[in-house]
Amino acid sequence: MIRELWERWQRGLSRNLLARTPPRLRRRVIRNRRLLFFAGFSAFGLVLLLLWWWLFASRWVVTNDAYVTGNLVPVKSQVTGTVVEVRYENTQFVRQGAMLVRLDGLDSRVALEGAEARLGEAVRRVEALFSQVMLDRQRILAQSARLERLRHDLVRYRAVASYGAIPAQQVDDTECQIRELEATVREVEADWQAAEAQIRRTTVESHPQVLEAASALKKAYLDYVRREVQAPVSGFVANRRVQPGDEVHPDTPLMAVVPLDYLWVEANYRERELRRIRPGQSVRISIDLYGHRRRYHGVVEGIGAGTGSVFGLLPPENATGNYIHIVERVPVRIRLSEKEVRANPLRPGLSAVTAIHVSERGISVLESLARFPKEKYEAPFYEQQLGGAEEKIQAIIAANRRHPRASTEGLQERREPSGTQAPAAPSPVQP
């Protein structure tokens, strides 16, 4: 009550004073009051602006040109075939190694059977080479024994021919037989050396012909195994393009697998704002999906090695007369808190607003805190696809071999102690 009366008295007093004041002076008083009010309001706004700059603008660098990103792993066909089965749809979760798409595999099966037949044929050819070497060796020994017997006969014939015990024609015939047999021995030795050159220091398993056929079988086996397209990583299926009945070829994109447990934010800051940004500084992140109700916390992992335009399809060419200066942006990689992402899942491509606490010290811009989770960048099952091929090759080799162990070492045991050299050429017959 008293306060109300006091306010009425003040208003009345002001009106009385204004009423008694001359008009020109009255306008000056009103103008001064307005200027005083405007100056006070401006000073108050300036103080608020200084406080805002001191508490936030000088310590934080903000941008809304930021997006959630992650590994979008493409799934492509490695062989040619017709799709007969698609097992997963978009948004479904798959484990690493799970079969996503199956091709018919008829052509690859026929090619595999042909490769198996060619490997068996190669093993038999190599076995024949080892047998040919042994056969030529025995022929050399047989012809050498016969030649040695004729030489002994010639010595005896010459001893008794001077007494007229045998005709001279028999001595001449024996000499001709020796010369003919010497030529035959040299011919057989040449055949033996040619056959041995094809298997020297090898076994059936290590022979080039068998290795070539085994390599072709491995290729055919891989084509047959790869008719089942597997998931390279664990994640959610996205962008499925393949349909049953489609004819696919190598490098045909089928779908993508997105692991949502390993995401990060890529914020594009203006080049002038990079002066104070360092890896290791803390970041506040808000995602448009959740608004300001959810705030994420992150850490600057590293700064991109170039501006976004440098890695574009058509890099800028500024050495022209129509140059226009454009402020460039550099991507900054920001690590997200795994706990916060599990509590509020994200998706690649979501828009974000990031604020980096640049008053923190951080580390050198040439260093990086980016982690490399090895388990998320490995697909070991691809290296295991040849396991069955090795077993198949050994089974085919064992099934097509006549001898349990054929090699040049085995031939050494059948030769004379003179070594691997062929028998010396027989000396010419002395007349």
Coordinates of C-alpha atoms in Angstrom, one line a residue:
M1 CA 0.0 0.0 0.0
I2 CA 2.7 2.4 0.9
R3 CA 4.8 1.5 -2.2
E4 CA 1.8 2.1 -4.5
L5 CA 1.2 5.5 -2.9
W6 CA 4.9 6.4 -3.3
E7 CA 4.9 5.4 -7.0
R8 CA 1.8 7.5 -7.6
W9 CA 3.4 10.5 -5.9
Q10 CA 6.5 10.1 -8.1
R11 CA 4.5 10.0 -11.3
G12 CA 2.5 12.9 -10.3
L13 CA 5.6 14.9 -9.4
S14 CA 7.2 14.0 -12.7
R15 CA 4.1 15.2 -14.6
N16 CA 4.0 18.4 -12.6
L17 CA 7.7 19.1 -13.3
L18 CA 7.2 18.4 -17.0
A19 CA 4.1 20.5 -17.1
R20 CA 6.0 23.5 -15.6
T21 CA 9.1 22.8 -17.8
P22 CA 9.3 24.8 -21.1
P23 CA 8.7 22.7 -24.3
R24 CA 12.2 23.0 -25.6
L25 CA 13.7 22.0 -22.3
R26 CA 11.2 19.2 -22.0
R27 CA 12.2 17.7 -25.4
R28 CA 15.8 17.9 -24.3
V29 CA 15.1 16.0 -21.1
I30 CA 13.2 13.3 -22.9
R31 CA 16.0 13.0 -25.5
N32 CA 18.7 12.8 -22.8
R33 CA 16.7 10.1 -21.0
R34 CA 16.5 8.0 -24.3
L35 CA 20.2 8.4 -25.0
L36 CA 21.0 7.4 -21.4
F37 CA 18.8 4.3 -21.7
F38 CA 20.3 3.4 -25.1
A39 CA 23.9 3.8 -23.8
G40 CA 23.1 1.7 -20.7
F41 CA 21.5 -1.0 -22.8
S42 CA 24.5 -1.0 -25.3
A43 CA 27.0 -1.2 -22.4
F44 CA 25.1 -4.1 -20.9
G45 CA 25.1 -5.9 -24.3
L46 CA 28.8 -5.2 -24.7
V47 CA 29.5 -6.7 -21.3
L48 CA 27.4 -9.8 -22.2
L49 CA 29.3 -10.1 -25.5
L50 CA 32.6 -9.9 -23.8
L51 CA 31.6 -12.5 -21.3
W52 CA 30.4 -14.8 -24.1
W53 CA 33.6 -14.3 -25.9
W54 CA 35.7 -14.9 -22.8
L55 CA 33.8 -18.0 -21.6
F56 CA 33.0 -19.7 -24.9
A57 CA 34.1 -18.1 -28.2
S58 CA 37.7 -17.8 -27.2
R59 CA 37.9 -21.4 -26.0
W60 CA 35.7 -23.3 -28.4
V61 CA 35.6 -23.6 -32.2
V62 CA 32.2 -24.7 -33.6
T63 CA 31.0 -25.9 -36.9
N64 CA 27.8 -27.5 -38.2
D65 CA 29.6 -28.9 -41.2
A66 CA 30.1 -32.3 -39.5
Y67 CA 28.8 -35.8 -40.2
V68 CA 28.9 -39.2 -38.6
T69 CA 30.8 -41.7 -40.7
G70 CA 32.1 -45.2 -40.5
N71 CA 33.3 -48.1 -42.6
L72 CA 30.9 -48.9 -45.5
V73 CA 32.3 -52.3 -46.5
P74 CA 31.2 -53.2 -50.0
V75 CA 30.4 -56.8 -50.9
K76 CA 31.3 -57.8 -54.4
S77 CA 31.2 -61.0 -56.5
Q78 CA 34.6 -62.5 -57.2
V79 CA 33.4 -65.0 -59.9
T80 CA 30.9 -65.2 -62.7
G81 CA 27.6 -67.0 -62.0
T82 CA 23.8 -66.8 -61.6
V83 CA 22.4 -65.8 -58.2
V84 CA 20.3 -68.7 -56.8
E85 CA 19.9 -67.6 -53.2
V86 CA 20.0 -64.3 -51.2
R87 CA 19.9 -64.9 -47.5
Y88 CA 19.8 -61.4 -45.9
E89 CA 17.8 -58.3 -46.4
N90 CA 18.5 -54.6 -45.6
T91 CA 18.8 -53.7 -41.9
Q92 CA 19.5 -57.3 -40.9
F93 CA 22.6 -58.0 -38.8
V94 CA 25.2 -60.5 -40.1
R95 CA 28.2 -62.1 -38.5
Q96 CA 31.6 -62.2 -40.2
G97 CA 31.9 -65.1 -42.5
A98 CA 28.2 -65.7 -42.9
M99 CA 27.0 -66.6 -46.4
L100 CA 25.2 -63.6 -48.0
V101 CA 24.6 -64.7 -51.6
R102 CA 25.0 -68.1 -53.3
L103 CA 25.7 -68.5 -57.0
D104 CA 24.9 -71.6 -59.1
G105 CA 28.5 -72.8 -59.4
L106 CA 27.9 -75.2 -62.4
D107 CA 30.6 -73.7 -64.6
S108 CA 33.1 -73.6 -61.7
R109 CA 32.3 -77.2 -60.8
V110 CA 32.9 -78.3 -64.4
A111 CA 36.2 -76.3 -64.5
L112 CA 37.2 -77.9 -61.2
E113 CA 36.6 -81.4 -62.5
G114 CA 38.6 -80.6 -65.6
A115 CA 41.5 -79.3 -63.4
E116 CA 41.4 -82.5 -61.4
A117 CA 41.7 -84.6 -64.5
R118 CA 44.6 -82.5 -65.8
L119 CA 46.4 -82.9 -62.6
G120 CA 46.0 -86.7 -62.7
E121 CA 47.2 -86.7 -66.3
A122 CA 50.3 -84.6 -65.3
V123 CA 51.1 -87.0 -62.5
R124 CA 51.0 -89.9 -64.9
R125 CA 53.2 -88.1 -67.4
V126 CA 55.8 -87.4 -64.8
E127 CA 55.6 -91.0 -63.6
A128 CA 56.2 -92.0 -67.2
L129 CA 59.3 -89.8 -67.3
F130 CA 60.7 -91.5 -64.3
S131 CA 60.0 -94.9 -65.8
Q132 CA 61.6 -93.8 -69.1
V133 CA 64.8 -92.8 -67.3
M134 CA 64.9 -96.2 -65.6
L135 CA 64.2 -98.0 -68.9
D136 CA 67.0 -96.0 -70.7
R137 CA 69.3 -96.9 -67.9
Q138 CA 68.6 -100.6 -68.2
R139 CA 69.0 -100.4 -72.0
I140 CA 72.4 -98.8 -71.5
L141 CA 73.5 -101.5 -69.1
A142 CA 72.2 -104.2 -71.4
Q143 CA 73.9 -102.8 -74.5
S144 CA 77.1 -102.1 -72.5
A145 CA 77.2 -105.7 -71.3
R146 CA 76.7 -107.0 -74.9
L147 CA 79.4 -104.6 -76.1
E148 CA 81.9 -105.8 -73.5
R149 CA 81.2 -109.4 -74.5
L150 CA 81.9 -108.7 -78.1
R151 CA 85.2 -107.0 -77.2
H152 CA 86.3 -110.0 -75.3
D153 CA 85.3 -112.2 -78.3
L154 CA 87.3 -109.9 -80.7
V155 CA 90.4 -110.3 -78.5
R156 CA 90.1 -114.1 -78.6
Y157 CA 89.3 -114.1 -82.4
R158 CA 92.4 -112.1 -83.1
A159 CA 94.6 -114.3 -81.0
V160 CA 93.5 -117.5 -82.9
A161 CA 93.0 -115.9 -86.4
S162 CA 96.8 -115.8 -86.9
Y163 CA 96.8 -119.7 -86.7
G164 CA 94.0 -120.0 -89.1
A165 CA 91.6 -121.4 -86.5
I166 CA 88.8 -119.0 -87.5
P167 CA 88.3 -117.2 -90.8
A168 CA 89.2 -113.5 -91.1
Q169 CA 85.7 -112.7 -92.1
Q170 CA 84.5 -113.5 -88.6
V171 CA 86.9 -111.0 -87.1
D172 CA 85.7 -108.3 -89.5
D173 CA 82.1 -109.1 -88.7
T174 CA 82.8 -108.8 -85.0
E175 CA 84.5 -105.5 -85.5
C176 CA 81.5 -104.2 -87.4
Q177 CA 79.1 -105.4 -84.7
I178 CA 81.1 -103.6 -82.1
R179 CA 81.0 -100.3 -84.0
E180 CA 77.3 -100.7 -84.6
L181 CA 76.7 -101.4 -80.9
E182 CA 78.9 -98.5 -79.8
A183 CA 76.6 -96.1 -81.9
T184 CA 73.6 -97.7 -80.3
V185 CA 75.0 -97.2 -76.8
R186 CA 75.7 -93.5 -77.6
E187 CA 72.1 -93.1 -78.9
V188 CA 70.6 -94.7 -75.8
E189 CA 72.8 -92.5 -73.6
A190 CA 71.5 -89.4 -75.3
D191 CA 67.9 -90.5 -74.8
W192 CA 68.8 -91.2 -71.1
Q193 CA 70.3 -87.8 -70.6
A194 CA 67.3 -86.1 -72.3
A195 CA 64.9 -87.9 -70.1
E196 CA 66.9 -87.4 -67.0
A197 CA 67.1 -83.6 -67.7
Q198 CA 63.3 -83.4 -67.4
I199 CA 63.3 -84.9 -63.8
R200 CA 66.7 -83.9 -62.5
R201 CA 66.5 -82.9 -58.8
T202 CA 62.7 -83.2 -58.6
T203 CA 60.1 -85.5 -57.3
V204 CA 56.6 -86.2 -58.6
E205 CA 55.2 -83.5 -56.2
S206 CA 57.8 -80.9 -57.1
H207 CA 57.9 -81.5 -60.8
P208 CA 57.0 -78.3 -62.8
Q209 CA 54.3 -80.1 -64.8
V210 CA 52.6 -81.3 -61.6
L211 CA 53.0 -77.9 -59.9
E212 CA 51.5 -76.1 -62.9
A213 CA 48.5 -78.5 -62.9
A214 CA 48.1 -78.1 -59.2
S215 CA 48.1 -74.3 -59.5
A216 CA 45.3 -74.5 -62.1
L217 CA 43.4 -76.8 -59.8
K218 CA 43.7 -74.3 -56.9
K219 CA 42.4 -71.5 -59.2
A220 CA 39.4 -73.7 -60.2
Y221 CA 38.8 -74.7 -56.6
L222 CA 38.8 -71.0 -55.5
D223 CA 36.3 -70.2 -58.2
Y224 CA 34.1 -73.0 -56.9
V225 CA 34.4 -72.0 -53.3
R226 CA 33.8 -68.4 -54.0
R227 CA 30.3 -69.1 -55.4
E228 CA 29.2 -68.5 -51.8
V229 CA 29.7 -64.8 -51.1
Q230 CA 30.6 -64.3 -47.4
A231 CA 30.3 -61.3 -45.1
P232 CA 33.7 -59.7 -44.8
V233 CA 32.8 -58.1 -41.4
S234 CA 30.1 -58.2 -38.8
G235 CA 27.5 -55.5 -39.3
F236 CA 24.1 -54.5 -40.7
V237 CA 23.2 -55.1 -44.4
A238 CA 22.6 -52.0 -46.4
N239 CA 22.1 -51.0 -50.0
R240 CA 21.3 -54.5 -51.3
R241 CA 21.2 -54.5 -55.1
V242 CA 21.3 -58.2 -55.9
Q243 CA 18.2 -60.3 -56.7
P244 CA 17.8 -64.0 -57.3
G245 CA 18.4 -64.8 -61.0
D246 CA 20.8 -61.9 -61.6
E247 CA 23.8 -62.7 -63.7
V248 CA 26.9 -61.3 -61.8
H249 CA 30.5 -61.0 -62.8
P250 CA 33.7 -60.2 -60.9
D251 CA 33.6 -56.9 -59.1
T252 CA 29.8 -56.6 -59.4
P253 CA 28.5 -54.8 -56.3
L254 CA 25.9 -56.8 -54.4
M255 CA 25.4 -55.0 -51.1
A256 CA 27.2 -53.3 -48.3
V257 CA 27.8 -54.3 -44.6
V258 CA 28.0 -51.4 -42.1
P259 CA 29.5 -52.1 -38.7
L260 CA 27.7 -49.7 -36.4
D261 CA 30.0 -50.4 -33.4
Y262 CA 32.9 -48.4 -34.9
L263 CA 31.8 -44.9 -35.9
W264 CA 33.4 -41.5 -35.8
V265 CA 32.6 -37.9 -36.7
E266 CA 34.3 -36.0 -39.5
A267 CA 34.0 -32.3 -39.0
N268 CA 35.1 -29.9 -41.8
Y269 CA 36.6 -26.7 -40.2
R270 CA 37.7 -23.6 -42.1
E271 CA 41.4 -23.3 -42.6
R272 CA 41.6 -20.2 -40.3
E273 CA 40.0 -22.2 -37.5
L274 CA 42.7 -24.9 -37.7
R275 CA 45.3 -22.7 -36.1
R276 CA 44.3 -23.7 -32.6
I277 CA 43.0 -27.2 -33.3
R278 CA 45.2 -30.0 -32.0
P279 CA 44.8 -33.8 -31.7
G280 CA 43.9 -34.7 -28.1
Q281 CA 41.5 -31.8 -27.5
S282 CA 38.1 -32.6 -26.1
V283 CA 35.0 -32.2 -28.3
R284 CA 31.3 -31.7 -27.5
I285 CA 29.0 -33.1 -30.1
S286 CA 25.3 -32.8 -30.7
I287 CA 23.5 -34.9 -33.4
D288 CA 20.5 -33.6 -35.2
L289 CA 18.8 -37.0 -34.7
Y290 CA 18.6 -36.5 -31.0
G291 CA 18.8 -32.7 -30.8
H292 CA 20.3 -31.0 -27.8
R293 CA 18.7 -33.6 -25.5
R294 CA 21.6 -35.9 -26.1
R295 CA 25.2 -34.7 -26.0
Y296 CA 28.2 -36.8 -27.0
H297 CA 31.7 -36.3 -26.0
G298 CA 34.7 -37.0 -28.1
V299 CA 38.4 -36.4 -28.7
V300 CA 40.2 -35.0 -31.8
E301 CA 42.1 -38.0 -33.3
G302 CA 43.8 -36.2 -36.2
I303 CA 43.6 -33.6 -38.9
G304 CA 43.2 -34.5 -42.5
A305 CA 46.3 -34.4 -44.8
G306 CA 44.5 -32.1 -47.3
T307 CA 41.4 -30.1 -47.9
G308 CA 38.3 -31.8 -49.3
S309 CA 38.7 -30.3 -52.7
V310 CA 42.1 -31.7 -53.2
F311 CA 40.8 -35.3 -53.1
G312 CA 37.8 -34.5 -55.3
L313 CA 37.1 -36.0 -58.7
L314 CA 38.2 -32.7 -60.4
P315 CA 40.9 -31.0 -58.2
P316 CA 40.8 -27.2 -58.4
E317 CA 43.1 -25.5 -60.9
N318 CA 43.8 -22.0 -59.5
A319 CA 46.6 -21.0 -62.0
T320 CA 44.1 -19.1 -64.2
G321 CA 43.2 -15.5 -64.7
N322 CA 39.7 -15.9 -63.2
Y323 CA 40.8 -16.9 -59.8
I324 CA 38.3 -16.4 -57.0
H325 CA 39.5 -17.0 -53.4
I326 CA 37.4 -19.6 -51.7
V327 CA 37.8 -20.5 -48.0
E328 CA 38.7 -24.1 -47.9
R329 CA 37.8 -26.7 -45.3
V330 CA 39.9 -29.4 -43.8
P331 CA 38.4 -32.6 -42.3
V332 CA 39.0 -33.3 -38.6
R333 CA 38.5 -36.8 -37.3
I334 CA 36.8 -37.0 -34.0
R335 CA 36.6 -40.2 -31.9
L336 CA 33.2 -40.9 -30.2
S337 CA 32.7 -42.4 -26.8
E338 CA 31.8 -46.1 -27.3
K339 CA 29.7 -46.1 -24.2
E340 CA 27.6 -43.2 -25.4
V341 CA 27.2 -44.7 -28.9
R342 CA 26.0 -48.0 -27.4
A343 CA 23.5 -46.0 -25.3
N344 CA 22.3 -43.9 -28.2
P345 CA 23.1 -45.7 -31.5
L346 CA 24.1 -43.6 -34.5
R347 CA 24.2 -44.1 -38.3
P348 CA 26.7 -43.0 -40.9
G349 CA 25.7 -39.8 -42.6
L350 CA 23.9 -38.1 -39.7
S351 CA 24.4 -34.4 -39.4
A352 CA 26.2 -33.1 -36.3
V353 CA 27.4 -29.9 -34.6
T354 CA 30.9 -30.1 -33.1
A355 CA 32.6 -27.8 -30.6
I356 CA 36.3 -28.3 -30.0
H357 CA 37.8 -27.1 -26.8
V358 CA 40.8 -25.3 -28.3
S359 CA 42.1 -23.9 -25.0
E360 CA 43.4 -27.4 -24.2
R361 CA 47.0 -28.1 -25.1
G362 CA 46.7 -31.2 -27.2
I363 CA 49.6 -32.7 -29.2
S364 CA 51.4 -31.8 -32.5
V365 CA 49.3 -31.5 -35.6
L366 CA 51.6 -34.0 -37.3
E367 CA 50.7 -36.7 -34.8
S368 CA 47.6 -38.8 -34.7
L369 CA 45.6 -40.5 -32.0
A370 CA 43.6 -42.6 -34.5
R371 CA 43.2 -46.1 -33.2
F372 CA 43.5 -49.2 -35.5
P373 CA 41.2 -51.9 -34.1
K374 CA 42.8 -54.9 -35.8
E375 CA 39.8 -57.2 -35.3
K376 CA 37.7 -54.8 -37.3
Y377 CA 40.1 -54.7 -40.3
E378 CA 40.6 -58.5 -40.7
A379 CA 38.9 -61.1 -42.7
P380 CA 41.0 -64.3 -42.0
F381 CA 38.5 -66.7 -43.5
Y382 CA 39.6 -65.7 -47.1
E383 CA 43.1 -67.1 -46.4
Q384 CA 41.5 -70.4 -45.3
Q385 CA 39.7 -71.1 -48.6
L386 CA 42.6 -73.0 -50.1
G387 CA 42.7 -75.6 -47.2
G388 CA 40.5 -78.1 -49.0
A389 CA 42.5 -77.7 -52.3
E390 CA 45.7 -78.9 -50.7
E391 CA 44.1 -82.0 -49.4
K392 CA 42.5 -82.7 -52.8
I393 CA 45.8 -82.2 -54.6
Q394 CA 47.6 -84.7 -52.4
A395 CA 44.7 -87.2 -52.8
I396 CA 44.9 -86.9 -56.6
I397 CA 48.7 -87.3 -56.7
A398 CA 48.5 -90.4 -54.5
A399 CA 45.8 -92.0 -56.6
N400 CA 47.7 -91.6 -59.8
R401 CA 51.1 -92.7 -58.7
R402 CA 52.4 -96.1 -59.5
H403 CA 55.5 -96.0 -57.2
P404 CA 55.1 -94.8 -53.7
R405 CA 58.2 -92.5 -54.0
A406 CA 59.6 -91.8 -57.5
S407 CA 62.5 -89.4 -57.7
T408 CA 66.0 -89.0 -59.0
E409 CA 67.2 -90.1 -55.6
G410 CA 65.4 -93.4 -56.1
L411 CA 67.1 -93.8 -59.4
Q412 CA 70.5 -93.3 -57.8
E413 CA 70.0 -96.5 -55.8
R414 CA 69.6 -98.5 -59.0
R415 CA 72.8 -97.2 -60.6
E416 CA 76.3 -98.2 -60.3
P417 CA 78.5 -96.4 -57.8
S418 CA 79.9 -94.3 -60.6
G419 CA 77.3 -91.6 -59.8
T420 CA 74.8 -89.8 -61.8
Q421 CA 76.9 -89.6 -64.9
A422 CA 76.1 -91.9 -67.8
P423 CA 78.5 -94.7 -68.6
A424 CA 81.5 -93.6 -70.4
A425 CA 81.5 -94.0 -74.1
P426 CA 83.2 -97.1 -75.2
S427 CA 86.6 -96.7 -76.8
P428 CA 86.9 -97.3 -80.5
V429 CA 87.9 -100.7 -81.7
Q430 CA 91.6 -100.9 -82.4
P431 CA 92.3 -102.6 -85.7

